[in-house]
């Protein structure tokens, strides 16, 4: 197998592009894909300050590395979720990367800042861990970007992630979520811009990128995510992809080109009712925002030693 770009021996093949690359050309390919995505969706310009949400995993570290190599003004943000040894190790990978690259890492630790952790806080608020975790991430990424004066928050969602989320949203025909499932969400009153510059790369490619660039990352999946629906959708799409390479990309990019414009209006329906949360100032449609309610229930539960909580299934999703 030879590199399609320079004919040296290839180290990786990419079946959906029917191509293969040597180490240098593959690293360049990843960088080009990110650069192309940033331009195609007008994600940010050369003067913008980008806050990269880094989990310590392969995707977000690859993203941060690529953005730094592209000369983007990119700081990292690590959120401590309080998931035992998993969070401790993830934080170490994020910190090690930052110090090796001489980059700035902003840290927000949920247990020390808000007095609860995801494993015990989620059931206290009658949420699954992934729901409480997703809600906290969306809220705190946004808050950190606004507090730090960043123009945009970038996450490491890759093609596999986006195709799997799309699959789930299509299975339920959830038009409100479909209307928001875009690689760029523009800034709005109280909301920083959100971008996903890795949507043209698969997770196999981000893992290979890290290995080839010598970036160490946490390999274990989050212990709380085991058996969740999202992983099931990923598995189903992987089966399809093996039989017909390129399906995942066709599914996702076909949606962006042909369907997203038709469902865009469904995403904005709730926005008219937004007002600032009295506790934290974040825009919300409820009296108190979903994150502040989660934090309050989690803390109350911790202080009374784990008594049965009330139900709360609502969320602010963005
Ligand atoms: P996940 O929701 O775990 O699939 O992660 C999606 C993206 O969210 C990652 O690629 C990161 O950009 C970001 N992310 C996940 N966990 C954290 C964390 N603990 N701290 C900062 N960013 C995170
Ligand atoms: Fe969110 Fe695991 S990283 S529940
Ligand atoms: Zn709030």
CSV table of C-alpha atoms and ligand atoms in Angstrom, one decimal:
chain,number,residue,atom,x,y,z
A,1,UNK,CA,0.0,0.0,0.0
A,2,UNK,CA,1.4,3.3,-1.1
A,3,UNK,CA,0.7,6.9,0.0
A,4,UNK,CA,-1.6,8.5,-2.6
A,5,UNK,CA,0.1,11.8,-2.1
A,6,UNK,CA,3.8,10.9,-2.3
A,7,UNK,CA,4.1,7.2,-3.1
A,8,UNK,CA,6.0,6.4,0.1
A,9,UNK,CA,4.8,3.3,2.1
A,10,UNK,CA,1.4,4.1,3.6
A,11,UNK,CA,0.6,3.8,7.3
A,12,UNK,CA,-3.2,4.2,7.1
A,13,UNK,CA,-5.9,3.6,4.5
A,14,UNK,CA,-9.1,5.6,4.5
A,15,UNK,CA,-11.7,3.4,2.7
A,16,UNK,CA,-14.4,6.0,2.4
A,17,UNK,CA,-12.0,8.2,0.4
A,18,UNK,CA,-10.5,5.2,-1.3
A,19,UNK,CA,-7.1,6.5,-0.4
A,20,UNK,CA,-4.0,5.8,1.8
A,21,UNK,CA,-1.4,8.0,3.4
A,22,UNK,CA,2.1,7.9,4.8
A,23,UNK,CA,2.6,9.5,8.2
A,24,UNK,CA,3.5,13.0,7.1
A,25,UNK,CA,0.8,13.2,4.4
A,26,UNK,CA,-1.8,11.8,6.9
A,27,UNK,CA,-1.0,14.5,9.4
A,28,UNK,CA,-1.3,17.1,6.7
A,29,UNK,CA,-4.6,15.5,5.5
A,30,UNK,CA,-6.1,15.8,9.0
A,31,UNK,CA,-5.0,19.4,9.2
A,32,UNK,CA,-6.4,20.2,5.8
A,33,UNK,CA,-9.7,18.6,6.6
A,34,UNK,CA,-10.0,20.8,9.7
A,35,UNK,CA,-8.9,23.9,7.9
A,36,UNK,CA,-11.4,23.2,5.1
A,37,UNK,CA,-14.2,22.6,7.6
A,38,UNK,CA,-13.4,25.9,9.5
A,39,UNK,CA,-13.6,27.8,6.2
A,40,UNK,CA,-16.6,26.0,4.7
A,41,UNK,CA,-18.8,26.8,7.7
A,42,UNK,CA,-17.1,30.1,8.5
A,43,UNK,CA,-16.4,28.8,12.0
A,44,UNK,CA,-14.0,31.5,13.1
A,45,UNK,CA,-11.4,34.0,11.7
A,46,UNK,CA,-7.7,34.5,12.3
A,47,UNK,CA,-8.3,37.0,15.1
A,48,UNK,CA,-10.9,35.0,17.0
A,49,UNK,CA,-10.1,33.5,20.4
A,50,UNK,CA,-11.1,29.9,20.5
A,51,UNK,CA,-11.8,27.9,23.7
A,52,UNK,CA,-11.3,24.2,22.9
A,53,UNK,CA,-13.2,21.9,25.2
A,54,UNK,CA,-10.7,19.1,26.0
A,55,UNK,CA,-11.8,15.9,27.7
A,56,UNK,CA,-8.3,14.2,27.6
A,57,UNK,CA,-9.6,11.9,24.8
A,58,UNK,CA,-8.2,11.5,21.3
A,59,UNK,CA,-10.7,13.8,19.5
A,60,UNK,CA,-10.4,16.9,21.5
A,61,UNK,CA,-6.6,16.6,22.0
A,62,UNK,CA,-6.2,16.1,18.2
A,63,UNK,CA,-8.4,19.1,17.6
A,64,UNK,CA,-6.4,21.3,20.0
A,65,UNK,CA,-3.1,20.1,18.4
A,66,UNK,CA,-4.3,20.8,14.9
A,67,UNK,CA,-5.7,24.3,15.8
A,68,UNK,CA,-2.4,25.2,17.5
A,69,UNK,CA,-0.5,24.0,14.4
A,70,UNK,CA,-2.7,26.1,12.2
A,71,UNK,CA,-1.8,29.1,14.3
A,72,UNK,CA,-5.3,29.6,15.8
A,73,UNK,CA,-5.4,31.4,19.2
A,74,UNK,CA,-6.7,28.3,21.0
A,75,UNK,CA,-6.9,27.8,24.7
A,76,UNK,CA,-8.2,24.6,26.3
A,77,UNK,CA,-11.0,24.1,28.8
A,78,UNK,CA,-11.1,21.0,31.0
A,79,UNK,CA,-14.2,20.2,33.0
A,80,UNK,CA,-13.7,18.0,36.1
A,81,UNK,CA,-16.9,15.9,36.3
A,82,UNK,CA,-16.0,14.0,39.5
A,83,UNK,CA,-16.1,10.6,37.9
A,84,UNK,CA,-13.5,9.0,40.1
A,85,UNK,CA,-10.2,7.8,38.6
A,86,UNK,CA,-11.6,8.3,35.1
A,87,UNK,CA,-11.8,12.1,35.7
A,88,UNK,CA,-8.5,12.2,37.5
A,89,UNK,CA,-6.7,10.5,34.6
A,90,UNK,CA,-8.5,12.6,31.9
A,91,UNK,CA,-7.5,15.8,33.6
A,92,UNK,CA,-3.9,14.6,33.7
A,93,UNK,CA,-3.8,13.9,30.0
A,94,UNK,CA,-5.3,17.4,29.3
A,95,UNK,CA,-2.8,19.1,31.6
A,96,UNK,CA,0.2,17.1,30.2
A,97,UNK,CA,-0.7,18.1,26.7
A,98,UNK,CA,-1.1,21.7,27.6
A,99,UNK,CA,2.3,21.9,29.3
A,100,UNK,CA,4.0,20.0,26.5
A,101,UNK,CA,2.6,22.5,23.9
A,102,UNK,CA,3.0,25.5,26.2
A,103,UNK,CA,-0.7,26.2,25.8
A,104,UNK,CA,-3.2,27.6,28.3
A,105,UNK,CA,-5.7,25.3,30.0
A,106,UNK,CA,-8.7,26.7,31.8
A,107,UNK,CA,-10.1,24.3,34.4
A,108,UNK,CA,-13.5,24.1,36.0
A,109,UNK,CA,-14.0,21.4,38.6
A,110,UNK,CA,-17.7,20.6,39.2
A,111,UNK,CA,-17.2,19.0,42.7
A,112,UNK,CA,-15.1,21.8,44.2
A,113,UNK,CA,-17.0,24.7,42.4
A,114,UNK,CA,-20.6,23.5,42.6
A,115,UNK,CA,-20.5,20.9,45.4
A,116,UNK,CA,-21.6,17.8,43.6
A,117,UNK,CA,-20.4,15.2,41.1
A,118,UNK,CA,-22.0,13.5,38.1
A,119,UNK,CA,-22.3,9.9,39.5
A,120,UNK,CA,-24.2,11.0,42.6
A,121,UNK,CA,-25.7,14.2,41.3
A,122,UNK,CA,-27.4,12.6,38.3
A,123,UNK,CA,-29.7,10.2,40.2
A,124,UNK,CA,-30.4,12.9,42.7
A,125,UNK,CA,-31.9,14.9,39.9
A,126,UNK,CA,-33.6,11.8,38.4
A,127,UNK,CA,-31.4,12.0,35.3
A,128,UNK,CA,-29.1,9.5,33.7
A,129,UNK,CA,-25.4,10.3,34.2
A,130,UNK,CA,-25.0,11.2,30.5
A,131,UNK,CA,-28.0,13.5,30.6
A,132,UNK,CA,-26.7,15.3,33.7
A,133,UNK,CA,-23.2,15.3,32.3
A,134,UNK,CA,-24.3,16.7,28.9
A,135,UNK,CA,-26.4,19.4,30.5
A,136,UNK,CA,-23.4,20.4,32.7
A,137,UNK,CA,-21.0,20.5,29.8
A,138,UNK,CA,-23.3,22.6,27.6
A,139,UNK,CA,-23.9,25.0,30.5
A,140,UNK,CA,-20.3,25.3,31.7
A,141,UNK,CA,-18.6,25.4,28.3
A,142,UNK,CA,-20.8,28.4,27.5
A,143,UNK,CA,-20.2,30.1,30.8
A,144,UNK,CA,-16.5,29.6,30.6
A,145,UNK,CA,-16.4,31.1,27.1
A,146,UNK,CA,-18.5,34.1,28.1
A,147,UNK,CA,-16.4,34.6,31.3
A,148,UNK,CA,-13.1,34.4,29.5
A,149,UNK,CA,-14.2,36.6,26.6
A,150,UNK,CA,-13.7,33.8,24.0
A,151,UNK,CA,-15.4,34.2,20.6
A,152,UNK,CA,-16.1,30.6,20.1
A,153,UNK,CA,-16.2,27.2,21.8
A,154,UNK,CA,-14.9,24.2,19.8
A,155,UNK,CA,-15.6,20.6,20.7
A,156,UNK,CA,-14.1,17.4,19.4
A,157,UNK,CA,-17.2,15.9,18.0
A,158,UNK,CA,-16.2,13.8,15.0
A,159,UNK,CA,-18.0,12.3,12.0
A,160,UNK,CA,-18.9,9.1,14.0
A,161,UNK,CA,-20.3,11.2,16.8
A,162,UNK,CA,-22.4,13.4,14.6
A,163,UNK,CA,-23.7,10.5,12.4
A,164,UNK,CA,-24.7,8.6,15.5
A,165,UNK,CA,-26.5,11.6,17.0
A,166,UNK,CA,-28.2,12.2,13.7
A,167,UNK,CA,-29.3,8.6,13.5
A,168,UNK,CA,-30.9,8.8,17.0
A,169,UNK,CA,-32.6,12.1,16.1
A,170,UNK,CA,-33.9,10.6,12.8
A,171,UNK,CA,-35.2,7.5,14.6
A,172,UNK,CA,-37.3,9.7,16.8
A,173,UNK,CA,-37.9,12.4,14.1
A,174,UNK,CA,-36.9,14.9,16.7
A,175,UNK,CA,-37.2,18.1,14.6
A,176,UNK,CA,-36.1,20.5,17.3
A,177,UNK,CA,-32.8,18.6,17.8
A,178,UNK,CA,-32.4,18.0,14.1
A,179,UNK,CA,-32.7,21.7,13.5
A,180,UNK,CA,-29.8,22.4,15.9
A,181,UNK,CA,-27.6,19.6,14.7
A,182,UNK,CA,-25.2,21.8,12.8
A,183,UNK,CA,-21.4,22.1,12.8
A,184,UNK,CA,-21.8,25.8,13.8
A,185,UNK,CA,-24.3,27.3,16.2
A,186,UNK,CA,-24.1,31.1,15.9
A,187,UNK,CA,-23.6,33.3,19.0
A,188,UNK,CA,-26.8,34.7,20.4
A,189,UNK,CA,-27.8,36.6,23.5
A,190,UNK,CA,-26.1,34.8,26.3
A,191,UNK,CA,-24.8,32.0,24.1
A,192,UNK,CA,-21.3,31.8,22.7
A,193,UNK,CA,-20.7,30.5,19.2
A,194,UNK,CA,-20.2,26.7,19.1
A,195,UNK,CA,-18.3,24.8,16.4
A,196,UNK,CA,-17.3,21.3,15.6
A,197,UNK,CA,-14.3,21.4,13.3
A,198,UNK,CA,-13.7,17.6,13.3
A,199,UNK,CA,-16.8,16.6,11.5
A,200,UNK,CA,-14.8,15.6,8.4
A,201,UNK,CA,-12.6,13.1,10.4
A,202,UNK,CA,-13.7,9.7,11.8
A,203,UNK,CA,-12.6,8.6,15.2
A,204,UNK,CA,-10.3,6.0,13.7
A,205,UNK,CA,-8.5,9.0,12.0
A,206,UNK,CA,-8.3,11.1,15.2
A,207,UNK,CA,-6.9,8.1,17.1
A,208,UNK,CA,-4.3,7.5,14.3
A,209,UNK,CA,-3.5,11.2,14.3
A,210,UNK,CA,-2.7,11.1,18.1
A,211,UNK,CA,-0.6,7.9,17.8
A,212,UNK,CA,1.4,9.3,14.9
A,213,UNK,CA,2.0,12.7,16.6
A,214,UNK,CA,2.9,11.1,19.9
A,215,UNK,CA,-0.1,12.6,21.8
A,216,UNK,CA,-1.1,10.6,24.8
A,217,UNK,CA,-4.8,10.4,25.6
A,218,UNK,CA,-7.2,8.5,27.8
A,219,UNK,CA,-8.2,5.4,25.9
A,220,UNK,CA,-10.9,4.2,28.3
A,221,UNK,CA,-14.5,5.2,27.6
A,222,UNK,CA,-16.3,7.0,30.4
A,223,UNK,CA,-17.5,4.2,32.8
A,224,UNK,CA,-20.9,5.9,33.1
A,225,UNK,CA,-21.6,5.8,29.3
A,226,UNK,CA,-21.5,2.0,29.1
A,227,UNK,CA,-24.5,0.6,27.3
A,228,UNK,CA,-26.0,4.0,26.4
A,229,UNK,CA,-28.1,4.5,23.2
A,230,UNK,CA,-25.5,6.6,21.5
A,231,UNK,CA,-22.9,3.7,21.6
A,232,UNK,CA,-25.6,1.4,20.1
A,233,UNK,CA,-26.2,3.8,17.2
A,234,UNK,CA,-22.5,4.0,16.6
A,235,UNK,CA,-22.2,0.3,16.5
A,236,UNK,CA,-25.1,0.0,14.0
A,237,UNK,CA,-23.6,2.6,11.7
A,238,UNK,CA,-20.2,0.9,11.9
A,239,UNK,CA,-21.8,-2.3,10.6
A,240,UNK,CA,-23.3,-0.3,7.7
A,241,UNK,CA,-19.9,1.4,7.0
A,242,UNK,CA,-18.0,-1.9,6.8
A,243,UNK,CA,-20.4,-3.1,4.1
A,244,UNK,CA,-20.5,0.1,2.3
A,245,UNK,CA,-17.7,2.6,3.0
A,246,UNK,CA,-18.8,6.2,2.8
A,247,UNK,CA,-22.3,5.6,4.1
A,248,UNK,CA,-21.7,7.5,7.3
A,249,UNK,CA,-20.3,10.6,5.6
A,250,UNK,CA,-23.1,10.5,2.9
A,251,UNK,CA,-25.7,10.2,5.7
A,252,UNK,CA,-24.3,13.2,7.7
A,253,UNK,CA,-23.3,15.5,4.9
A,254,UNK,CA,-26.4,14.7,2.9
A,255,UNK,CA,-28.4,15.8,6.0
A,256,UNK,CA,-26.4,19.1,6.3
A,257,UNK,CA,-26.9,19.9,2.6
A,258,UNK,CA,-30.4,18.8,1.9
A,259,UNK,CA,-32.4,18.4,5.1
A,260,UNK,CA,-30.9,20.8,7.7
A,261,UNK,CA,-32.1,23.9,5.8
A,262,UNK,CA,-35.7,22.5,5.9
A,263,UNK,CA,-35.8,21.9,9.6
A,264,UNK,CA,-33.7,24.9,10.8
A,265,UNK,CA,-36.8,26.8,11.9
A,266,UNK,CA,-37.8,24.1,14.4
A,267,UNK,CA,-34.7,24.8,16.4
A,268,UNK,CA,-35.6,28.4,17.1
A,269,UNK,CA,-39.2,27.9,18.3
A,270,UNK,CA,-38.4,28.1,22.0
A,271,UNK,CA,-36.0,31.0,21.8
A,272,UNK,CA,-38.5,33.7,22.1
A,273,UNK,CA,-39.3,32.8,25.8
A,274,UNK,CA,-35.7,33.0,27.0
A,275,UNK,CA,-34.8,35.1,30.1
A,276,UNK,CA,-31.8,35.1,32.4
A,277,UNK,CA,-31.6,32.5,35.2
A,278,UNK,CA,-31.9,34.4,38.5
A,279,UNK,CA,-29.1,32.2,40.0
A,280,UNK,CA,-26.5,32.2,37.3
A,281,UNK,CA,-27.6,34.6,34.5
A,282,UNK,CA,-27.7,32.0,31.7
A,283,UNK,CA,-30.6,32.2,29.3
A,284,UNK,CA,-33.3,29.8,30.1
A,285,UNK,CA,-37.0,29.1,29.3
A,286,UNK,CA,-37.7,27.8,32.9
A,287,UNK,CA,-37.8,29.9,36.0
A,288,UNK,CA,-34.4,28.7,37.1
A,289,UNK,CA,-32.0,27.1,34.5
A,290,UNK,CA,-31.7,23.4,34.2
A,291,UNK,CA,-28.1,23.4,35.5
A,292,UNK,CA,-28.9,25.4,38.6
A,293,UNK,CA,-31.8,23.0,39.3
A,294,UNK,CA,-29.5,20.0,38.8
A,295,UNK,CA,-26.9,21.5,41.1
A,296,UNK,CA,-29.4,22.4,43.8
A,297,UNK,CA,-31.0,18.9,43.8
A,298,UNK,CA,-27.6,17.2,43.8
A,299,UNK,CA,-26.4,19.3,46.8
A,300,UNK,CA,-29.6,18.9,48.7
A,301,UNK,CA,-29.5,15.2,48.2
A,302,UNK,CA,-25.9,15.0,49.3
A,303,UNK,CA,-26.6,17.0,52.5
A,304,UNK,CA,-29.5,14.6,53.5
A,305,UNK,CA,-27.5,11.5,52.6
A,306,UNK,CA,-29.3,10.3,49.4
A,307,UNK,CA,-33.1,10.6,50.0
A,308,UNK,CA,-35.5,9.9,47.0
A,309,UNK,CA,-35.7,13.0,44.8
A,310,UNK,CA,-38.4,14.6,42.6
A,311,UNK,CA,-38.5,14.1,38.9
A,312,UNK,CA,-36.9,16.5,36.5
A,313,UNK,CA,-36.6,15.5,32.8
A,314,UNK,CA,-36.4,19.0,31.3
A,315,UNK,CA,-33.3,20.3,29.7
A,316,UNK,CA,-31.9,23.4,27.9
A,317,UNK,CA,-30.3,21.9,24.9
A,318,UNK,CA,-27.8,23.8,22.8
B,1,LIG,P1,-18.5,13.5,24.6
B,1,LIG,O1,-19.8,14.2,25.0
B,1,LIG,O2,-17.9,12.9,25.8
B,1,LIG,O3,-18.6,12.7,23.4
B,1,LIG,O4,-17.5,14.6,24.2
B,1,LIG,C1,-17.7,15.5,23.2
B,1,LIG,C2,-16.8,16.7,23.2
B,1,LIG,O5,-17.1,17.4,24.4
B,1,LIG,C3,-15.3,16.3,23.3
B,1,LIG,O6,-14.8,16.0,22.1
B,1,LIG,C4,-14.8,17.5,24.0
B,1,LIG,O7,-14.6,18.5,23.1
B,1,LIG,C5,-15.9,17.9,25.0
B,1,LIG,N1,-15.7,17.3,26.3
B,1,LIG,C6,-16.1,16.1,26.8
B,1,LIG,N2,-15.8,15.9,28.1
B,1,LIG,C7,-15.2,17.1,28.5
B,1,LIG,C8,-14.6,17.5,29.7
B,1,LIG,N3,-14.6,16.8,30.8
B,1,LIG,N4,-14.0,18.7,29.7
B,1,LIG,C9,-13.9,19.5,28.6
B,1,LIG,N5,-14.5,19.1,27.4
B,1,LIG,C10,-15.1,17.9,27.3
B,2,LIG,FE1,-20.4,12.3,30.7
B,2,LIG,FE2,-19.5,10.1,31.0
B,2,LIG,S1,-18.4,11.7,30.2
B,2,LIG,S2,-21.4,10.7,31.7
B,3,LIG,ZN1,-28.8,29.0,36.3
